[in-house]
Short mmCIF file of C-alpha atoms in Angstrom, two decimals:
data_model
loop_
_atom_site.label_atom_id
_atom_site.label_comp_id
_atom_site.label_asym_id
_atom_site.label_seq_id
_atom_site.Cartn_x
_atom_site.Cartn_y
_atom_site.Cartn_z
CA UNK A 1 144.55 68.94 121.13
CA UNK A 2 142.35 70.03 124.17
CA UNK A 3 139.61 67.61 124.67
CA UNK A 4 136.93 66.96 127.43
CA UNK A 5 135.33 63.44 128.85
CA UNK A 6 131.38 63.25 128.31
CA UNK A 7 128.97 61.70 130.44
CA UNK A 8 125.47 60.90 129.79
CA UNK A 9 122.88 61.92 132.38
CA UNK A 10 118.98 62.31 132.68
CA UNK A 11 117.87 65.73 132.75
CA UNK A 12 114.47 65.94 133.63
CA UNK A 13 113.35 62.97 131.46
CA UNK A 14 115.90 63.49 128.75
CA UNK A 15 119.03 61.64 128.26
CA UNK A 16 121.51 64.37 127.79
CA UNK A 17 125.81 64.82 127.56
CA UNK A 18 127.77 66.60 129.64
CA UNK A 19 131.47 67.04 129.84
CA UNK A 20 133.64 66.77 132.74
CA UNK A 21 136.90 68.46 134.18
CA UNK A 22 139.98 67.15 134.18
CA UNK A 23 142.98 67.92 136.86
CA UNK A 24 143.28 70.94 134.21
CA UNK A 25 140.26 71.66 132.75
CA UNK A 26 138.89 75.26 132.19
CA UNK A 27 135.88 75.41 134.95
CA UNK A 28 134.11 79.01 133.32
CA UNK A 29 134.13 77.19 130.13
CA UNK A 30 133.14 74.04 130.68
CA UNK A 31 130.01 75.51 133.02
CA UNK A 32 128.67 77.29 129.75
CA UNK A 33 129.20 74.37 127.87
CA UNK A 34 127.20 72.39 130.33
CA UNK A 35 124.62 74.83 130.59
CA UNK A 36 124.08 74.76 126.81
CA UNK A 37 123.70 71.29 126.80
CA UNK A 38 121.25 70.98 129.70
CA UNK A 39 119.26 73.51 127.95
CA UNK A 40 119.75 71.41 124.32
CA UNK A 41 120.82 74.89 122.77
CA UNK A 42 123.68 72.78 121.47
CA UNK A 43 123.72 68.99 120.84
CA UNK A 44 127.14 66.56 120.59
CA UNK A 45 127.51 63.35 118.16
CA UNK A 46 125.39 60.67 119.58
CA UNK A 47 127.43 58.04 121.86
CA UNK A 48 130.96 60.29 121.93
CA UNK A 49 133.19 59.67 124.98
CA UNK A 50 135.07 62.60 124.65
CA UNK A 51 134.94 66.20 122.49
CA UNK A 52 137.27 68.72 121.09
CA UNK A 53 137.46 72.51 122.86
CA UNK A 54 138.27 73.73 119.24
CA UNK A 55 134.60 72.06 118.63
CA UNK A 56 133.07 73.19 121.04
CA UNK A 57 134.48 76.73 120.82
CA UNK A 58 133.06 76.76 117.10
CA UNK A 59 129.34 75.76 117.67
CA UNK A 60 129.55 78.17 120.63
CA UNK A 61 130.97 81.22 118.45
CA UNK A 62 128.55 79.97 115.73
CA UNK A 63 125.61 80.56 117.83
CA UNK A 64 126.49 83.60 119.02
CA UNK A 65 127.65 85.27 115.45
CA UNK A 66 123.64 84.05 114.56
CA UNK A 67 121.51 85.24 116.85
CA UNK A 68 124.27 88.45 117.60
CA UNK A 69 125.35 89.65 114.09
CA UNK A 70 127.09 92.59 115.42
CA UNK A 71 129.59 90.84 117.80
CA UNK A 72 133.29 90.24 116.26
CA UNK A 73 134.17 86.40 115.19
CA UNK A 74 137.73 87.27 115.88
CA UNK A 75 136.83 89.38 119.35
CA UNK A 76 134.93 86.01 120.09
CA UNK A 77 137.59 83.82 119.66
CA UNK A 78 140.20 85.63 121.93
CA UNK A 79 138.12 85.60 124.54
CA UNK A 80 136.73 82.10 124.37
CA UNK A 81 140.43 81.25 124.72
CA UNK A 82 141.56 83.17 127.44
CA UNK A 83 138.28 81.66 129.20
CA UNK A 84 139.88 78.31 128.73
CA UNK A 85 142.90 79.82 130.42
CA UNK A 86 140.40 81.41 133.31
CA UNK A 87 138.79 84.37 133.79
CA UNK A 88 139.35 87.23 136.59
CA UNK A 89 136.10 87.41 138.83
CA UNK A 90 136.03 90.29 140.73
CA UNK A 91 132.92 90.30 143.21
CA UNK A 92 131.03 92.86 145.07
CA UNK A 93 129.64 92.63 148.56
CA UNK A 94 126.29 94.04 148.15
CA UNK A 95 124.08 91.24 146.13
CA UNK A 96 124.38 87.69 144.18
CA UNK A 97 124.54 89.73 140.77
CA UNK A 98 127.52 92.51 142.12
CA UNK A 99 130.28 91.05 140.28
CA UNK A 100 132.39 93.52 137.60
CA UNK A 101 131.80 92.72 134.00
CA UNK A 102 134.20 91.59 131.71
CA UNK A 103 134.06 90.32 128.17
CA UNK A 104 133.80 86.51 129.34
CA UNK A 105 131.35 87.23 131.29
CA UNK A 106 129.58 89.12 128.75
CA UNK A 107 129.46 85.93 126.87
CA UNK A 108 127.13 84.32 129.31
CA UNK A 109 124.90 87.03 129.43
CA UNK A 110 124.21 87.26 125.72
CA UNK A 111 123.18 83.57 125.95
CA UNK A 112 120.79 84.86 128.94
CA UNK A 113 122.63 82.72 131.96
CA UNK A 114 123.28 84.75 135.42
CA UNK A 115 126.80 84.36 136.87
CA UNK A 116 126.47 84.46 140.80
CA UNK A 117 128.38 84.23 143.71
CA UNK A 118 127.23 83.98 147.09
CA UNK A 119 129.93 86.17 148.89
CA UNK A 120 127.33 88.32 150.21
CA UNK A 121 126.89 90.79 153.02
CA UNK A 122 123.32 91.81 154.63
CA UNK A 123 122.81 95.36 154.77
CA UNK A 124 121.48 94.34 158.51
CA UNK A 125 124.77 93.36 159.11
CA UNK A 126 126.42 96.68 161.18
CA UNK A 127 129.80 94.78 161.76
CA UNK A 128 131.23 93.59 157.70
CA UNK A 129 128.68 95.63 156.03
CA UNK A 130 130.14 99.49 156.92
CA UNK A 131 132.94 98.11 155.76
CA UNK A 132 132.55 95.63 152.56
CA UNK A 133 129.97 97.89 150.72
CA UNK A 134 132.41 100.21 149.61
CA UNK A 135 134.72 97.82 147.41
CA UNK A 136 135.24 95.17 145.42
CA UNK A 137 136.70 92.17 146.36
CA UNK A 138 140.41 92.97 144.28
CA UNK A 139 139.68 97.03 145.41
CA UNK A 140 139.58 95.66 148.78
CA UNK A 141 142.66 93.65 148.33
CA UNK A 142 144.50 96.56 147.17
CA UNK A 143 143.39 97.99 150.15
CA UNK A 144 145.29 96.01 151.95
CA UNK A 145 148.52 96.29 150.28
CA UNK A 146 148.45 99.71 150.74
CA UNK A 147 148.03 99.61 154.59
CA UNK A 148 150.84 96.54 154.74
CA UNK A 149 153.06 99.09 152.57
CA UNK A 150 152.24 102.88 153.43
CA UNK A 151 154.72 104.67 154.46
CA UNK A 152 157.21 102.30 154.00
CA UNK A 153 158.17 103.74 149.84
CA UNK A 154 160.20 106.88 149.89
CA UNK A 155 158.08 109.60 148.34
CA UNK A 156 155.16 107.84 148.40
CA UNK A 157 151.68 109.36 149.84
CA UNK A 158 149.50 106.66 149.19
CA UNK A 159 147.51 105.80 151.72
CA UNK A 160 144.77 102.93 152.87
CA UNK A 161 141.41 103.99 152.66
CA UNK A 162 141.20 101.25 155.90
CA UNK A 163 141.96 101.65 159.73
CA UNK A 164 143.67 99.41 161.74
CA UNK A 165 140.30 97.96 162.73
CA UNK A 166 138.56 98.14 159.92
CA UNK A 167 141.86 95.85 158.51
CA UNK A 168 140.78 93.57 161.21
CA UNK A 169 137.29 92.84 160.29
CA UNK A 170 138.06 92.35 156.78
CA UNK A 171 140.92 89.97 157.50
CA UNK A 172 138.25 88.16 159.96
CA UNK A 173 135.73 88.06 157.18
CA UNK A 174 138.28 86.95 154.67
CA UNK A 175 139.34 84.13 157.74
CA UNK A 176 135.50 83.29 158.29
CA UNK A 177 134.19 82.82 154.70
CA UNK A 178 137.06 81.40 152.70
CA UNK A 179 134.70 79.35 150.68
CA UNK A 180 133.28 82.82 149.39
CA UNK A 181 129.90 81.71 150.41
CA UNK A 182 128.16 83.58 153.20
CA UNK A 183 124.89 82.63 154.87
CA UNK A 184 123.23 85.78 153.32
CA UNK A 185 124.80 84.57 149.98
CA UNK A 186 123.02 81.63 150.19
CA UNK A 187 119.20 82.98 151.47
CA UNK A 188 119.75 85.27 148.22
CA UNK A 189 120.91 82.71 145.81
CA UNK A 190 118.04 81.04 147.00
CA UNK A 191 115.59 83.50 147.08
CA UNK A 192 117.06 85.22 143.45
CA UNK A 193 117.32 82.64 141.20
CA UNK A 194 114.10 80.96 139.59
CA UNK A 195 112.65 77.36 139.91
CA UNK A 196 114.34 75.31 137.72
CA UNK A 197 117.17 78.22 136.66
CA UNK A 198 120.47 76.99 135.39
CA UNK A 199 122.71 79.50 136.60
CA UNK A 200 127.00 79.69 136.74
CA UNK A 201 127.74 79.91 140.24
CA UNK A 202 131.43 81.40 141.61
CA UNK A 203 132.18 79.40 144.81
CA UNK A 204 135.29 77.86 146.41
CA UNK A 205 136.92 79.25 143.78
CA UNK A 206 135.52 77.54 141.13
CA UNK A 207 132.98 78.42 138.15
CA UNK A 208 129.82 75.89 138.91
CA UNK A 209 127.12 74.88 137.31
CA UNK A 210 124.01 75.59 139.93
CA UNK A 211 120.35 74.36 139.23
CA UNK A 212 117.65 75.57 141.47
CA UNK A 213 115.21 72.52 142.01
CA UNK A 214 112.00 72.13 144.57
CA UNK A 215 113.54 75.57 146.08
CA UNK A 216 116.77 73.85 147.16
CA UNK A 217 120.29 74.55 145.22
CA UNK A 218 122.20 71.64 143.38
CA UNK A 219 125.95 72.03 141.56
CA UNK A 220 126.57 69.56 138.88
CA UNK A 221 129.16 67.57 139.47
CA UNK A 222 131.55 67.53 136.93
CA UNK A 223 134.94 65.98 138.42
CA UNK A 224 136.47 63.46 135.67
CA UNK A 225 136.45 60.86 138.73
CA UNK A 226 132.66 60.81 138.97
CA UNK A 227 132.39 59.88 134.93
CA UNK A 228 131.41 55.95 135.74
CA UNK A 229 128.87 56.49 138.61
CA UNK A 230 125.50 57.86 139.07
CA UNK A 231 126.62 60.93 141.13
CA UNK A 232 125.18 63.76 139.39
CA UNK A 233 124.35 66.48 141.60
CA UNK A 234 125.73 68.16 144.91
CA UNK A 235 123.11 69.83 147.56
CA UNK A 236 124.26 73.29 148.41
CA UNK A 237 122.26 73.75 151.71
CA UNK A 238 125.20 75.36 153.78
CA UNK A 239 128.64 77.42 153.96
CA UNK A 240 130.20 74.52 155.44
CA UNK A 241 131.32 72.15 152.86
CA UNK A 242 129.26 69.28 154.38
CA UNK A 243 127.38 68.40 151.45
CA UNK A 244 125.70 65.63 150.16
CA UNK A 245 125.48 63.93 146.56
CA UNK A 246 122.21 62.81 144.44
CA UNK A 247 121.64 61.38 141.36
CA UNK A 248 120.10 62.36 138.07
CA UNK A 249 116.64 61.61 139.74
CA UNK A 250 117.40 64.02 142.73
CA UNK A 251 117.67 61.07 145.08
CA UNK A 252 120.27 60.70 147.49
CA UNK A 253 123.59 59.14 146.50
CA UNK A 254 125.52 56.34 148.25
CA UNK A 255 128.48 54.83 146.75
CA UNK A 256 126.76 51.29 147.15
CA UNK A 257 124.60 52.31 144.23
CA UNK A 258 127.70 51.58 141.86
CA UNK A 259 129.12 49.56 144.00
CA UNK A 260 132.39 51.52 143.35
CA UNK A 261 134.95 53.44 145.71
CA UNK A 262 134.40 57.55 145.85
CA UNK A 263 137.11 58.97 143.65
CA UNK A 264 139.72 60.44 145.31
CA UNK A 265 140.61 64.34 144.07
CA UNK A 266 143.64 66.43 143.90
CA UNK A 267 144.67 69.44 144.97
CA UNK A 268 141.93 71.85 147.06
CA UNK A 269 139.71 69.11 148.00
CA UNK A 270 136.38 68.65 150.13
CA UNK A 271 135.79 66.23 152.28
CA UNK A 272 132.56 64.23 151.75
CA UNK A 273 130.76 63.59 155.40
CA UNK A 274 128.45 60.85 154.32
CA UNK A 275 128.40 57.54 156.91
CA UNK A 276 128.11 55.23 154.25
CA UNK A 277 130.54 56.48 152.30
CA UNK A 278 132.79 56.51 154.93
CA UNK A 279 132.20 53.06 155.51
CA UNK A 280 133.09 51.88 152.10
CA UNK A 281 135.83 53.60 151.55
CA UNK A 282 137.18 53.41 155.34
CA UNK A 283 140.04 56.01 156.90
CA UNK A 284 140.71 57.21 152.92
CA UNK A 285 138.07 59.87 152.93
CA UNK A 286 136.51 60.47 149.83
CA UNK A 287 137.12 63.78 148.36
CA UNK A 288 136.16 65.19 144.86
CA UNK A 289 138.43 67.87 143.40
CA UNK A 290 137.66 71.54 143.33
CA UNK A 291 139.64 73.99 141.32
CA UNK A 292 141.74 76.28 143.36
CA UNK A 293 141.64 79.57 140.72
CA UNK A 294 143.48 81.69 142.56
CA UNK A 295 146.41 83.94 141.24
CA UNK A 296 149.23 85.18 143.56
CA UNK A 297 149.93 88.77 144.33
CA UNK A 298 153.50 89.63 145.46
CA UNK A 299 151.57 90.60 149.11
CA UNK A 300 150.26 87.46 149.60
CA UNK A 301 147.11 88.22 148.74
CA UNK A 302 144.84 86.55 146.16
CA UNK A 303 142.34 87.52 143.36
CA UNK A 304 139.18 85.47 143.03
CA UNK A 305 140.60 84.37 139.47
CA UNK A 306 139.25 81.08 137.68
CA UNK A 307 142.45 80.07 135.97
CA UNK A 308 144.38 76.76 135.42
CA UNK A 309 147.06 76.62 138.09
#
């Protein structure tokens, strides 16, 4: 049975549960979940450590069927499984909203949350943006496999829609903003999403929860390492993974206020550049886990897919 760790944290002057990922756990899912709880649309058993999926799953699907008669209980329940196996998240250049809809997705807009990503291009931009606008991010991929491969299949006249230069720039782009975060991504996320918005952000890889607070972007933390402290929130302020950590109060987080060492994470992790953690924790650099939800394609490539590896 598929459960989750919970955590108790103060939410704007409410004490309220959240639950946390495990090595495995299902990021898209767990980032409704959390955003459902934040927003006390559903509630857990006072004082649990740890809840079900199949419980969860229910008072989600309950919710739904309620205020959404015409949606299918069975249709519901396929898909909220296959989002606990990950979900394929196929953005668009053009704006924070431009990613293709599927029926997982489709979930969290019938409970009104915006899924985001911040792999944006400005339309200023005369070097990526000629280029970007016209696809997708697994169109352009494909794109790609059929410059690597054309003309190398008998009978085959399929060709790239990309020149040898244009190849370049998108493998440079690819190169230059792994994190899928772009500094145009982040004026719009900024600039989009509304004071105090809880919103499911697509970054790194990873489904995140993403609060806009005071005009500045936070992403819950929800590593299973974190469960004991009073780290509660990341700052996203820049594309370049130096971040720092608050609490449930928005101040800013040291380890010396548990008095505890930084957990360390697992695969696809970020370093932390904080002197003072540094100084607790000494040459073993703290890192948190961050979901690498990628799936392989026989070029090499990868889709931007939120699954469990």
């Amino acid at each position: 049975m598929v459960s989750f760790s919970v955590k108790y944290i103060e939410y704007f002057g409410d004490i309220t549960p959240i639950v946390l990922q495990s090595d495995n756990g299902p990021c898209p899912f767990l980032a409704l979940i959390n955003i459902l709880l934040l927003r006390h649309m559903i509630s857990l058993p006072i004082d649990i450590k740890s809840v079900e999926f199949d419980y969860l799953c229910t008072t989600v699907i309950d919710i739904l069927v309620e205020s959404h008669t015409q949606l299918d209980i069975d249709q519901l329940k396929y898909t909220m499984l296959d989002m606990q196996r990950g979900i394929d998240v196929d953005c668009g250049f053009k704006n924070i909203y431009d990613i293709t809809i599927s029926s997982e997705i489709d979930i969290f807009k019938h409970f009104g949350i915006n899924f985001v990503h911040g792999w944006v291009v400005s339309t200023y931009d005369t070097y990526y943006y000629p280029i970007l606008y016209r696809f997708t991010y697994n169109k352009l991929m494909d794109q790609l496999v059929l410059y690597q491969t054309q003309g190398t299949t008998d009978g085959s006249n399929n060709e790239s829609e990309l020149s040898s230069e244009e190849v370049d720039i998108v493998n440079n782009f690819i190169k230059n903003y792994s994190s899928q975060l772009t500094e145009e991504g982040l004026i719009q996320l900024v600039t989009n999403l509304q004071e105090n918005e809880l919103a499911i952000l697509f970054y790194n890889n990873h489904c995140t929860v993403v609060l806009k607070y005071n005009k500045e972007l936070y992403c819950l933390v929800t590593d299973i390492g974190y469960r004991e402290n009073s780290c509660v929130w990341e700052k996203l302020d820049n594309i370049y993974n130096d971040t720092s950590f608050y609490d449930d109060k928005f101040q800013k987080y040291t380890a010396e206020m548990d008095d505890i060492k930084l957990p360390s994470g697992g695969k696809g992790t970020k370093k932390i550049a904080r002197s003072t953690w540094l100084s607790k924790v000494g040459k073993n650099t703290a890192k948190i886990s961050s979901k690498t939800c990628n799936s392989p394609r026989s070029s090499g490539r990868r889709r931007s897919k939120c699954q469990l590896m």
